[in-house]
Short mmCIF file of C-alpha atoms in Angstrom, two decimals:
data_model
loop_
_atom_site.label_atom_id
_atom_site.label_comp_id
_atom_site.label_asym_id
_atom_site.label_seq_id
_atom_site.Cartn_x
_atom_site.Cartn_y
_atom_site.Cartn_z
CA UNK A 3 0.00 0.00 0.00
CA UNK A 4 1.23 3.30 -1.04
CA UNK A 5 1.33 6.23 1.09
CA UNK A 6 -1.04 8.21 -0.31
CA UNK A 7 -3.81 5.51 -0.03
CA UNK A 8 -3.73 5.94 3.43
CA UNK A 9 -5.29 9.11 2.84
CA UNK A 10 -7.87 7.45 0.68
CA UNK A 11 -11.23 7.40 2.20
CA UNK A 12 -12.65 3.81 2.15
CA UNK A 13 -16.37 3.34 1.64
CA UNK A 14 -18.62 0.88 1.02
CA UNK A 15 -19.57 0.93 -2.70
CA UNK A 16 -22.88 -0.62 -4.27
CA UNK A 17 -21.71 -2.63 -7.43
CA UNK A 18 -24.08 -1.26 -9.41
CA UNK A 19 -22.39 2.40 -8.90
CA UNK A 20 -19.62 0.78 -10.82
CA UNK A 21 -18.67 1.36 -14.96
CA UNK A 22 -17.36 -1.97 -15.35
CA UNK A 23 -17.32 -1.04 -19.15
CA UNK A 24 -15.19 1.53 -18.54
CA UNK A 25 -11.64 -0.10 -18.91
CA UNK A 26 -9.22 2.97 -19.32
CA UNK A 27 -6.97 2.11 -16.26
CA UNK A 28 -6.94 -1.76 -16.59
CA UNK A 29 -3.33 -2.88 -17.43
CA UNK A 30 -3.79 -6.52 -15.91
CA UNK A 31 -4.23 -9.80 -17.97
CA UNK A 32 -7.98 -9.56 -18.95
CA UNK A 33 -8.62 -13.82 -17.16
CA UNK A 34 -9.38 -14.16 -13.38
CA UNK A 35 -6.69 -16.66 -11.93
CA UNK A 36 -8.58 -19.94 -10.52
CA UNK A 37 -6.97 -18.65 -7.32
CA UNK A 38 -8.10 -15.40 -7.07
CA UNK A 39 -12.07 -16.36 -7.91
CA UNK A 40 -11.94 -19.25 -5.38
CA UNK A 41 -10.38 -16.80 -2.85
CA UNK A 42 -12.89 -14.00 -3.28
CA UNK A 43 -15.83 -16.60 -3.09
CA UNK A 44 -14.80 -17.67 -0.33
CA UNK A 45 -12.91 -14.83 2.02
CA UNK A 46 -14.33 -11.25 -0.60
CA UNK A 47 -11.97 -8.82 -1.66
CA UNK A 48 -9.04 -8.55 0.83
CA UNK A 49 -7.26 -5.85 -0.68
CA UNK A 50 -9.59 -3.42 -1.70
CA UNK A 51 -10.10 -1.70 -5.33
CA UNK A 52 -9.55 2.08 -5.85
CA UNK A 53 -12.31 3.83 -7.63
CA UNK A 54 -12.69 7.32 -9.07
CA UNK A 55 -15.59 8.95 -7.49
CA UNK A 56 -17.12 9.68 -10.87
CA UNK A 57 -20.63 10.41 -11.53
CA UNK A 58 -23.21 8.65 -12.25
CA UNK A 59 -20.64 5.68 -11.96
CA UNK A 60 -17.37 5.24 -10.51
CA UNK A 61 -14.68 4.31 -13.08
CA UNK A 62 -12.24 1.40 -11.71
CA UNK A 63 -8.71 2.80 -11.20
CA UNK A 64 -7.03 -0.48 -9.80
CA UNK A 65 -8.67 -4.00 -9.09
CA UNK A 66 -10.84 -4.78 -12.45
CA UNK A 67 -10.71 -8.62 -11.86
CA UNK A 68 -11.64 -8.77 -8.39
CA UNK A 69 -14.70 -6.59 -8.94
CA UNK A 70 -15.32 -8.95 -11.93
CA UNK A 71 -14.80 -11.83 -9.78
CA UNK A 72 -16.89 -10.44 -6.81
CA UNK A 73 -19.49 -9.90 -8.95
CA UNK A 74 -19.69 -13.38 -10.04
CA UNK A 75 -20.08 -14.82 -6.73
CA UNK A 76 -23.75 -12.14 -6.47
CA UNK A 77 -22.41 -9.89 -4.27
CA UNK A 78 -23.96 -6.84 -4.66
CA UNK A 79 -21.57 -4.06 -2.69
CA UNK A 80 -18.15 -4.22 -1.83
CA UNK A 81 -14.99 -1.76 0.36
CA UNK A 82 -13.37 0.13 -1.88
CA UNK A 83 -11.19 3.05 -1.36
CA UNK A 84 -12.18 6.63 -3.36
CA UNK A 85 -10.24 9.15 -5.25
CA UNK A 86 -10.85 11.99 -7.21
CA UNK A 87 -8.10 11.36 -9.54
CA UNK A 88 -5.67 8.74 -10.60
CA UNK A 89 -2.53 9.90 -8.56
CA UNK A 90 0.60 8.42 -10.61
CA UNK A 91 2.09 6.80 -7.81
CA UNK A 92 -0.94 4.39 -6.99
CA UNK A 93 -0.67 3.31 -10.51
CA UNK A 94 2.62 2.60 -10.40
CA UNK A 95 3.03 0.63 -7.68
CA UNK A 96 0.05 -1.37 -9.21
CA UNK A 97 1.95 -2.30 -11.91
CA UNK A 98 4.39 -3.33 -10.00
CA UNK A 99 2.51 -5.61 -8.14
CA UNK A 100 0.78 -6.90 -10.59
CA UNK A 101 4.30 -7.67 -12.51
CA UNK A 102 5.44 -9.46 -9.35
CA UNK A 103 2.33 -11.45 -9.57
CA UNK A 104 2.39 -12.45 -12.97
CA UNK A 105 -0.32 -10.60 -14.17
CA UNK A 106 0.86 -7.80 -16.15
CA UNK A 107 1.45 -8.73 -19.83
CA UNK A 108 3.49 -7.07 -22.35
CA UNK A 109 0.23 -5.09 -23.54
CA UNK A 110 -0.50 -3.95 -19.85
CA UNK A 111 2.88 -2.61 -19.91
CA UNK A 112 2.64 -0.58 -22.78
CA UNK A 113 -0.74 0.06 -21.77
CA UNK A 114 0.49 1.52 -18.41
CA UNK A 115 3.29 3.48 -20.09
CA UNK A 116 0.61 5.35 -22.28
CA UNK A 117 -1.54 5.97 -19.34
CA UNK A 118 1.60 7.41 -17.03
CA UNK A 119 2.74 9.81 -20.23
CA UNK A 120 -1.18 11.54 -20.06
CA UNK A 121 -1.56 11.61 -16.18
CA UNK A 122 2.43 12.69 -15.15
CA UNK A 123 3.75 13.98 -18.46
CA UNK A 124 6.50 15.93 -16.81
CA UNK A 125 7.84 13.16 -14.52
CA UNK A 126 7.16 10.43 -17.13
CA UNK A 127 8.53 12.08 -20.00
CA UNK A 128 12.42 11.64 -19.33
CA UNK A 129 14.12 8.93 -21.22
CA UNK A 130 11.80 5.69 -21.42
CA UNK A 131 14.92 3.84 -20.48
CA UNK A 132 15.09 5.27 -16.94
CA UNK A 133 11.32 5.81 -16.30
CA UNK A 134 11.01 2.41 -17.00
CA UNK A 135 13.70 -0.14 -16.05
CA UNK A 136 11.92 -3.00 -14.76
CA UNK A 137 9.77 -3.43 -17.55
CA UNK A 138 12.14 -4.83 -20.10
CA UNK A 139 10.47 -3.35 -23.08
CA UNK A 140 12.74 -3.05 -26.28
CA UNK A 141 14.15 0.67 -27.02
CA UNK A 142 11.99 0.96 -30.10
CA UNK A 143 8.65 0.76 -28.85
CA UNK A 144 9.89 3.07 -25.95
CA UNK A 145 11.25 5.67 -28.50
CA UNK A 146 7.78 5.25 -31.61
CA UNK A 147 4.98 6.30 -29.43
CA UNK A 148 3.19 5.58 -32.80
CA UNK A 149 4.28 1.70 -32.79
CA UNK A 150 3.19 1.69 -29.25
CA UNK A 151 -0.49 2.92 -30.19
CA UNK A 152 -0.50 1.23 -33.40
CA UNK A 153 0.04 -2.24 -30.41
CA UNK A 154 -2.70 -0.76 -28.26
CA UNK A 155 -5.12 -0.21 -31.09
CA UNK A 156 -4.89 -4.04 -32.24
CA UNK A 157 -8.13 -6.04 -31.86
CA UNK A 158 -8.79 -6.84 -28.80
CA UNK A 159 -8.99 -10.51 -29.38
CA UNK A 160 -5.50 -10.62 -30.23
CA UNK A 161 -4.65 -8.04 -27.37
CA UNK A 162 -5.94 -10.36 -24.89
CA UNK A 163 -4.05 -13.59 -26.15
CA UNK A 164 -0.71 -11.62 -26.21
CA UNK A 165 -0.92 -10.69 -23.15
CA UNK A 166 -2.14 -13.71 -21.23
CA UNK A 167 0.28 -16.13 -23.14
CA UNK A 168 2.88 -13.40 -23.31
CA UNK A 169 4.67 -13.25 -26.42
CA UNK A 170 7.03 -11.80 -26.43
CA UNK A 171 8.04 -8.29 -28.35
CA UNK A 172 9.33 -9.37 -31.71
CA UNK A 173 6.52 -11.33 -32.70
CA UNK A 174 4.39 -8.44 -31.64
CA UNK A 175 6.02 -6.02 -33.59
CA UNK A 176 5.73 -8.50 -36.54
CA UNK A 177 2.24 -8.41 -35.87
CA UNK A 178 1.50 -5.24 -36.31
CA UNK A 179 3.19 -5.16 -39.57
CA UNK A 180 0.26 -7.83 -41.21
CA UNK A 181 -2.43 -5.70 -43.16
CA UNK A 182 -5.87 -4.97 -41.19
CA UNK A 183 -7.40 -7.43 -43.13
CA UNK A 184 -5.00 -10.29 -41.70
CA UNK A 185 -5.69 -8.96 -38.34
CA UNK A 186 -9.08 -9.32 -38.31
CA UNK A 187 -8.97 -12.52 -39.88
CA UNK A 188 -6.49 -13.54 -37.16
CA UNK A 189 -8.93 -12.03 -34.21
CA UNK A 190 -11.66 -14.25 -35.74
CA UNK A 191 -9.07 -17.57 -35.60
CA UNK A 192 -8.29 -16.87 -32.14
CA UNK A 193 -11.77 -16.49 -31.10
CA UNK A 194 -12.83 -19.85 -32.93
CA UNK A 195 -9.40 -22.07 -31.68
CA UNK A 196 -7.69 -22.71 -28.68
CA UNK A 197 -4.18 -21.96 -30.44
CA UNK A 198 -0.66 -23.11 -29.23
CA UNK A 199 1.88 -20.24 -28.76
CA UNK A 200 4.12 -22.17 -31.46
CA UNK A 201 1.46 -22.25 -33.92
CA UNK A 202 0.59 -18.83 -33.06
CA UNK A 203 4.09 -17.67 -34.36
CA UNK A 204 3.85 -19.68 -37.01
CA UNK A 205 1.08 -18.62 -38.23
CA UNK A 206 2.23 -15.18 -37.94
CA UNK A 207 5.16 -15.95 -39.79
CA UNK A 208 2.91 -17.30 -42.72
CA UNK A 209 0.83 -14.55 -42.71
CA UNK A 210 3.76 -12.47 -42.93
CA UNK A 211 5.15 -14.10 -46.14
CA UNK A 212 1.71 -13.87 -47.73
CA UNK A 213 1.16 -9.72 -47.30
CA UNK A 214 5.06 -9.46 -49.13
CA UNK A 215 4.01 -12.01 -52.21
CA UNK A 216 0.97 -9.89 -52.88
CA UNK A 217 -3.17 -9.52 -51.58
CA UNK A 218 -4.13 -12.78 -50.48
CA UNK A 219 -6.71 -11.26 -48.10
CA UNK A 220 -9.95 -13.19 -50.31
CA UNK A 221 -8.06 -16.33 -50.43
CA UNK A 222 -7.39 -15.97 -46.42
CA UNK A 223 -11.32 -14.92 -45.98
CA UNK A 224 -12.15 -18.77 -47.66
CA UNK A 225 -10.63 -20.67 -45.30
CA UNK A 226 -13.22 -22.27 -43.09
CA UNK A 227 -13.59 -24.96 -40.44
CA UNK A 228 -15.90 -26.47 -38.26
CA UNK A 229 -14.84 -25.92 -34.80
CA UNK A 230 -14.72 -29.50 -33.28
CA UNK A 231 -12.90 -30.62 -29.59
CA UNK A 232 -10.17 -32.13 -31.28
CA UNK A 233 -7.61 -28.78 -30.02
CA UNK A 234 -4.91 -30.45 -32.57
CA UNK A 235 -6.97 -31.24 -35.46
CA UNK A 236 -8.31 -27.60 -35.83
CA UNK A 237 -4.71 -26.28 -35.14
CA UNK A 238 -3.55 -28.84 -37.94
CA UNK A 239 -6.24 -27.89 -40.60
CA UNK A 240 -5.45 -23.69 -40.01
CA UNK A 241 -1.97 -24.04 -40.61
CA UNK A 242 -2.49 -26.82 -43.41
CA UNK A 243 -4.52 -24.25 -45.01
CA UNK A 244 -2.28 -21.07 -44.73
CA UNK A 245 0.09 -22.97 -46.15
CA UNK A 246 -1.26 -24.28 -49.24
CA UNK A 247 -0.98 -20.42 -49.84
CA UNK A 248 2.17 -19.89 -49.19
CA UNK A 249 3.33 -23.41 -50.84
CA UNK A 250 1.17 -23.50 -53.56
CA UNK A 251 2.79 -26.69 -54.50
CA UNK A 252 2.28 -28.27 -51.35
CA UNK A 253 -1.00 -30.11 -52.10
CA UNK A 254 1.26 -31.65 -55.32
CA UNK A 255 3.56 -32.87 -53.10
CA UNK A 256 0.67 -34.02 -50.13
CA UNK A 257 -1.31 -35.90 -52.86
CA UNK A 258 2.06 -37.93 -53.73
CA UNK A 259 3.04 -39.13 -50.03
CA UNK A 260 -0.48 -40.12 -49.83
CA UNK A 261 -0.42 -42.41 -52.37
CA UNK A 262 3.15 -43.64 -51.15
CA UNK A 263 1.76 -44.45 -48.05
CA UNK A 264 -1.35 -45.54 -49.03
CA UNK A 265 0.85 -48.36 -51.23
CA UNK A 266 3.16 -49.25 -48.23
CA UNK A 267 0.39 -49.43 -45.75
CA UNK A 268 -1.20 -52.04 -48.26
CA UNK A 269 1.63 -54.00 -47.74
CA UNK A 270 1.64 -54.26 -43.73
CA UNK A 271 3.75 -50.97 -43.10
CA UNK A 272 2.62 -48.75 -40.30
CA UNK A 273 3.79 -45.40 -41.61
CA UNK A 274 4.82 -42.50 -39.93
CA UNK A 275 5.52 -39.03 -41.87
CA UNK A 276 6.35 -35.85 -40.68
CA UNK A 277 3.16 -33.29 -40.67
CA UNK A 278 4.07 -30.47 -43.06
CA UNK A 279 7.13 -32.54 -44.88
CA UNK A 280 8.98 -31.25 -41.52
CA UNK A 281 11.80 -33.04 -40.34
CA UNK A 282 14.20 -35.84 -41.96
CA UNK A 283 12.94 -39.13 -41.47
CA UNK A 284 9.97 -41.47 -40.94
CA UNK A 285 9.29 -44.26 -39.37
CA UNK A 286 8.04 -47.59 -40.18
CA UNK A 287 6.63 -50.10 -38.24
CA UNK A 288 6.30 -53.62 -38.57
CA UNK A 289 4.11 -56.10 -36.58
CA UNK A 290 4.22 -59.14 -35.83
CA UNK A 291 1.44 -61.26 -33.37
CA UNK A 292 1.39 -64.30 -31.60
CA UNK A 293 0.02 -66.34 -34.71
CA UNK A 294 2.31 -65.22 -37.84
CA UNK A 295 5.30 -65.77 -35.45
CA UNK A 296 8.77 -63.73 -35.68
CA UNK A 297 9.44 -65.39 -39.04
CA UNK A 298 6.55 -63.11 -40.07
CA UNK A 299 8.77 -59.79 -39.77
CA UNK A 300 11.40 -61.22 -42.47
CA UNK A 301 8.40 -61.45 -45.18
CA UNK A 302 7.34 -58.19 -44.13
CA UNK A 303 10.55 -56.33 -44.31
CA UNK A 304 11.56 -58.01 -47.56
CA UNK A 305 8.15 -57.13 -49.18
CA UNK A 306 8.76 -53.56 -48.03
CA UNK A 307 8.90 -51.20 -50.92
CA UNK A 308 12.02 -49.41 -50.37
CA UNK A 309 12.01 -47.43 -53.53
CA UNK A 310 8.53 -46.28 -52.28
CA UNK A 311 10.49 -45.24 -48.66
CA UNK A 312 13.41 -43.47 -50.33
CA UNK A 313 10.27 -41.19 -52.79
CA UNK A 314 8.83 -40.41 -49.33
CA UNK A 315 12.03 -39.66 -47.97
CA UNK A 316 12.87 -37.52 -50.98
CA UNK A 317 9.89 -35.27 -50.32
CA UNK A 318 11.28 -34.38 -47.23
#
């Protein structure tokens, strides 16, 4: 607790007095830890949210997910100290809390670096580099207040998936880079698929490629999918699909290890090949069961079609 909260009068505030819509000051990972909603159902708030004594609703200066949390559990008032204006130190040592904690992404800190340049221009406007040491954000977002709103302004789909898997700055700079159309596209994937930070980047770098070669936005808009459980499959099918764009003759090449396979399997080969022709080798697997007896494997591996292996191989 800062000093100057303890010069904060604390009152008991009726939810319903509260903008929750109003998000201005909320640099913290927009997900309620299982933790913190298990705690609050259980014990309330503990540390109490500071409000701006707005009218006709108070506008949340720290503590958005525990009032979103409390409000779960059908509480219907809550402590909560009062301000009149959003005094630079209280939001900083927020953010700093919320960094120890773990829940201040690298949007929240950009987010809280635009928020300290309106409120505490003078104090905030010395080199980025000093005002903000602990924050490890790269020198060229600090210095292109631009590239940091053009970050702040992306959808906020892909705002909240940055931040709460935290990717890092690169990739978010790269990001930025893709044409609106990609992005919204891309908001629209993230909303429909549970998607892998790895695949994430990938997909990224795809996208990438595809705005250099030329408009591919209508081609992008096509691709379609039903949504099922299977996480993988629907992670497998977006990127199988992005690139077919990219490797136009990918689907050549696709349609040829199918039919190797296809023609090895026939012949009692398990097959294993690398998704996306990635890697440099594949695996084969012979069985043998109680009945056929180990003799069984030397028909079997002598029947293999190892000009059929070394195409496959070849299209690796």
């Amino acid at each position: 607790m800062t000093s100057g909260m303890h010069e904060l009068p604390r009152v008991m505030v009726k939810l319903l007095k509260i903008d929750f819509d109003d998000t201005k000051y909320k640099i913290s990972k927009n997900i309620i830890p299982e933790f913190l909603a298990r705690s609050i159902s259980a014990h309330g708030i503990l540390q109490e949210p500071i409000l701006l004594n707005n009218e006709p609703n108070h506008t949340i200066l720290t503590g958005h997910n525990r009032l979103k949390a409390l409000i779960e559990t059908g509480a219907t008032e809550t402590l909560c100290f009062m301000t009149s204006n959003p005094a630079p130190d209280i939001i900083k040592m927020s953010a700093l809390l919320k960094m120890h904690h773990g829940t201040l992404g690298p949007i929240g800190k950009l987010k809280y670096l635009s928020i300290m340049s309106e409120i505490a221009p003078d104090e905030f406007n010395k080199p980025a580099q000093e005002a903000y040491p602990d924050f490890n954000i790269p020198a060229m977002i600090l210095r292109d207040s631009s590239l940091l709103q053009t970050i702040l302004n992306l959808p906020d789909a892909i705002k909240d998936y940055v931040d709460i898997r935290d990717i890092g700055y690169k990739t978010i700079c790269e990001l930025v880079a893709l044409p609106d159309g990609f992005l919204q596209i891309l908001s629209e994937w993230i909303n429909k698929i549970h998607m892998r930070v790895n695949v994430f980047r990938e997909t990224i770098d795809i996208l990438h490629d595809l705005s250099r070669r030329g408009d591919f936005t209508d081609d992008i808009m096509k691709i379609d999918f039903d949504v099922s459980e299977d996480v993988r499959g629907n992670e497998f099918h977006l990127l199988n699909s992005i690139r077919k764009l990219r490797y136009p003759q990918y689907e050549a090449r696709m349609e040829i290890a199918r039919s190797l396979i296809a023609h090895l399997t026939g012949s009692g080969v398990r097959v294993e090949f690398p998704p996306f022709f990635e890697g440099d080798s594949i695996g084969l697997t012979f069985t043998a069961n109680k009945k056929e007896g180990a003799d069984s494997l030397a028909v079997k591996t002598k029947g293999c079609d190892l000009t059929a292996v070394q195409k496959l191989l070849d299209l690796l």
